[in-house]
C-alpha positions as a Markdown table, in Angstrom:
| # | Residue | x | y | z |
|---|---|---|---|---|
| 1 | Met | 85.6 | 115.9 | 82.9 |
| 2 | Ala | 84.1 | 113.6 | 85.0 |
| 3 | Asn | 86.8 | 111.3 | 84.7 |
| 4 | Leu | 89.8 | 113.7 | 86.0 |
| 5 | Arg | 87.7 | 114.4 | 88.9 |
| 6 | Leu | 87.6 | 111.2 | 89.1 |
| 7 | Phe | 90.9 | 110.2 | 88.8 |
| 8 | Leu | 92.2 | 113.0 | 90.8 |
| 9 | Ala | 90.1 | 112.4 | 93.8 |
| 10 | Asn | 91.5 | 109.1 | 93.5 |
| 11 | Met | 94.9 | 110.1 | 94.3 |
| 12 | Leu | 93.9 | 112.3 | 97.1 |
| 13 | Val | 92.9 | 109.4 | 99.0 |
| 14 | Val | 95.2 | 106.5 | 98.3 |
| 15 | His | 97.6 | 106.6 | 100.7 |
| 16 | Leu | 94.4 | 107.6 | 103.5 |
| 17 | Leu | 92.5 | 104.3 | 102.4 |
| 18 | Leu | 95.3 | 102.0 | 101.1 |
| 19 | Tyr | 97.9 | 102.7 | 103.7 |
| 20 | Pro | 97.0 | 100.2 | 106.1 |
| 21 | Leu | 96.9 | 97.0 | 103.8 |
| 22 | Ser | 99.9 | 94.1 | 103.6 |
| 23 | Ser | 101.4 | 93.2 | 101.4 |
| 24 | Gln | 99.7 | 89.5 | 101.0 |
| 25 | Val | 95.9 | 89.6 | 99.8 |
| 26 | Val | 93.2 | 87.2 | 101.6 |
| 27 | Ala | 89.8 | 85.6 | 100.4 |
| 28 | Leu | 87.0 | 87.0 | 102.0 |
| 29 | Asp | 83.5 | 84.9 | 102.7 |
| 30 | Glu | 81.0 | 87.1 | 101.6 |
| 31 | Gly | 78.2 | 85.3 | 103.0 |
| 32 | Leu | 78.8 | 86.3 | 106.7 |
| 33 | Ser | 76.7 | 87.7 | 108.4 |
| 34 | Pro | 77.8 | 90.9 | 111.0 |
| 35 | Thr | 78.4 | 88.1 | 113.7 |
| 36 | Glu | 79.9 | 85.2 | 112.5 |
| 37 | Glu | 83.5 | 84.7 | 112.3 |
| 38 | Ile | 85.7 | 86.0 | 109.5 |
| 39 | Gln | 87.6 | 83.5 | 107.4 |
| 40 | Leu | 90.3 | 84.3 | 105.9 |
| 41 | Glu | 92.7 | 81.8 | 103.4 |
| 42 | Leu | 95.8 | 83.2 | 101.7 |
| 43 | Ile | 96.1 | 83.2 | 98.0 |
| 44 | Gly | 98.8 | 85.1 | 97.6 |
| 45 | Arg | 101.9 | 87.3 | 99.1 |
| 46 | Tyr | 104.2 | 89.6 | 97.2 |
| 47 | Asp | 107.7 | 90.4 | 98.8 |
| 48 | Ser | 109.3 | 93.4 | 97.6 |
| 49 | Gly | 113.2 | 92.6 | 99.1 |
| 50 | Ala | 113.6 | 94.7 | 101.4 |
| 51 | Gly | 113.6 | 94.1 | 104.8 |
| 52 | Phe | 111.8 | 94.5 | 108.0 |
| 53 | Asn | 110.4 | 98.0 | 107.6 |
| 54 | Gln | 112.0 | 99.0 | 105.1 |
| 55 | Gly | 109.3 | 101.0 | 103.4 |
| 56 | Gly | 108.7 | 98.2 | 100.4 |
| 57 | Ala | 105.5 | 97.1 | 100.2 |
| 58 | Glu | 103.9 | 100.7 | 101.7 |
| 59 | Ile | 101.2 | 102.2 | 99.1 |
| 60 | Val | 99.1 | 99.6 | 96.4 |
| 61 | Thr | 96.6 | 100.2 | 93.9 |
| 62 | Phe | 94.9 | 98.3 | 91.3 |
| 63 | Asp | 94.0 | 98.1 | 87.3 |
| 64 | Arg | 91.1 | 96.8 | 86.5 |
| 65 | Tyr | 91.9 | 96.2 | 82.5 |
| 66 | Thr | 95.3 | 94.6 | 83.6 |
| 67 | Lys | 95.0 | 93.3 | 87.0 |
| 68 | Gln | 98.4 | 94.3 | 88.0 |
| 69 | Ala | 99.0 | 96.0 | 91.5 |
| 70 | Phe | 100.9 | 99.0 | 91.1 |
| 71 | Ile | 102.6 | 99.7 | 94.5 |
| 72 | Val | 105.2 | 101.8 | 96.5 |
| 73 | Asn | 108.4 | 100.6 | 97.3 |
| 74 | Gly | 110.2 | 103.2 | 99.3 |
| 75 | Ala | 113.3 | 101.1 | 99.4 |
| 76 | His | 113.9 | 101.8 | 96.0 |
| 77 | His | 112.7 | 104.7 | 95.3 |
| 78 | Ala | 109.9 | 102.9 | 92.9 |
| 79 | Ile | 106.8 | 101.6 | 92.2 |
| 80 | Asp | 106.7 | 97.7 | 91.6 |
| 81 | Ile | 104.1 | 95.9 | 89.0 |
| 82 | Val | 102.8 | 93.0 | 89.9 |
| 83 | Asp | 100.2 | 90.8 | 88.3 |
| 84 | Leu | 97.9 | 89.6 | 90.6 |
| 85 | Ser | 95.9 | 87.7 | 87.5 |
| 86 | Thr | 97.4 | 84.5 | 89.4 |
| 87 | Ile | 96.0 | 84.8 | 92.5 |
| 88 | Gly | 94.3 | 81.6 | 93.3 |
| 89 | Asp | 97.0 | 79.4 | 91.3 |
| 90 | Ser | 98.9 | 76.7 | 93.6 |
| 91 | Asn | 101.6 | 78.9 | 92.9 |
| 92 | Leu | 101.0 | 82.1 | 96.6 |
| 93 | Gln | 104.1 | 84.0 | 95.7 |
| 94 | Leu | 103.0 | 86.8 | 93.7 |
| 95 | Glu | 105.6 | 88.0 | 91.5 |
| 96 | Arg | 107.4 | 91.7 | 90.0 |
| 97 | Lys | 106.2 | 92.1 | 86.3 |
| 98 | Gly | 108.3 | 95.5 | 86.2 |
| 99 | Arg | 109.4 | 98.7 | 88.1 |
| 100 | Ile | 109.2 | 102.2 | 87.5 |
| 101 | Gln | 112.6 | 103.8 | 88.9 |
| 102 | Val | 111.1 | 107.2 | 90.1 |
| 103 | Ser | 114.3 | 107.6 | 91.1 |
| 104 | Glu | 115.4 | 107.9 | 87.8 |
| 105 | Leu | 113.2 | 109.8 | 86.8 |
| 106 | Asp | 113.9 | 113.8 | 85.0 |
| 107 | Leu | 110.9 | 115.3 | 87.4 |
| 108 | Gly | 112.6 | 118.9 | 86.9 |
| 109 | Ala | 116.0 | 120.6 | 87.2 |
| 110 | Gly | 118.7 | 119.5 | 90.4 |
| 111 | Phe | 115.2 | 117.7 | 91.8 |
| 112 | Gln | 115.6 | 114.7 | 94.7 |
| 113 | Ile | 113.0 | 112.9 | 95.4 |
| 114 | Gly | 112.6 | 112.0 | 99.2 |
| 115 | Asp | 110.2 | 109.4 | 99.5 |
| 116 | Ile | 106.8 | 108.2 | 96.7 |
| 117 | Thr | 104.0 | 109.1 | 99.5 |
| 118 | Ser | 101.4 | 108.1 | 96.8 |
| 119 | Val | 100.2 | 106.2 | 93.7 |
| 120 | Ala | 97.0 | 106.8 | 92.0 |
| 121 | Ile | 95.4 | 104.5 | 88.3 |
| 122 | His | 92.9 | 106.7 | 86.0 |
| 123 | Pro | 89.4 | 104.4 | 86.1 |
| 124 | Gly | 90.7 | 103.8 | 82.7 |
| 125 | Gly | 94.1 | 102.6 | 83.0 |
| 126 | Asp | 95.2 | 106.0 | 80.4 |
| 127 | Phe | 97.6 | 107.4 | 83.1 |
| 128 | Ile | 99.4 | 106.2 | 86.2 |
| 129 | Ala | 99.8 | 109.2 | 88.7 |
| 130 | Phe | 102.3 | 109.1 | 91.4 |
| 131 | Ser | 103.2 | 112.3 | 94.2 |
| 132 | Val | 107.1 | 112.6 | 95.6 |
| 133 | Pro | 108.0 | 115.0 | 98.5 |
| 134 | Ala | 111.5 | 116.4 | 98.0 |
| 135 | Glu | 114.2 | 115.7 | 100.0 |
| 136 | Arg | 114.3 | 119.2 | 101.1 |
| 137 | Glu | 111.3 | 119.7 | 102.7 |
| 138 | Arg | 111.8 | 124.1 | 101.5 |
| 139 | Ile | 111.6 | 123.2 | 98.1 |
| 140 | Met | 107.9 | 122.5 | 96.7 |
| 141 | Gly | 107.5 | 118.2 | 95.6 |
| 142 | Glu | 106.5 | 116.4 | 92.6 |
| 143 | Ser | 102.7 | 115.0 | 91.1 |
| 144 | Ser | 104.0 | 113.2 | 88.3 |
| 145 | Leu | 101.2 | 111.2 | 85.5 |
| 146 | Leu | 103.2 | 108.2 | 83.0 |
| 147 | Ile | 101.6 | 105.9 | 80.1 |
| 148 | Pro | 101.2 | 102.5 | 81.6 |
| 149 | Met | 103.7 | 99.9 | 79.7 |
| 150 | Gly | 101.7 | 98.3 | 76.7 |
| 151 | Lys | 99.6 | 101.8 | 76.4 |
């Protein structure tokens, strides 16, 4: 029950906490004091394939067990799965490992998704959760749970 509460709390705040993140990954030097300058080094980047300002990489959650990022791709109404286990290798370009095409999932009779507004992973990696509003504002949206690939 405690894991379920933690998972639900994570899902509620994932949008607020992670929305400002870009799709570029950087390393921070943790040995700095608050008055020192922070030096950033690009160690990886993901290109969603969407054009600028098209919502290609909007919301991110990380599965620490599989070292994968689940990234809302608003341009394709999908959740992109990106392998982060190679961060730090000589290749800076991170590749998409898979895609959950949310627009093709059966979310109920006649339900048309508007956009994906959040994504979260259960602390144990057992479930992926996402929520979508209905295309028409007067229809209730959906929250769904999926079992990650390989489980």
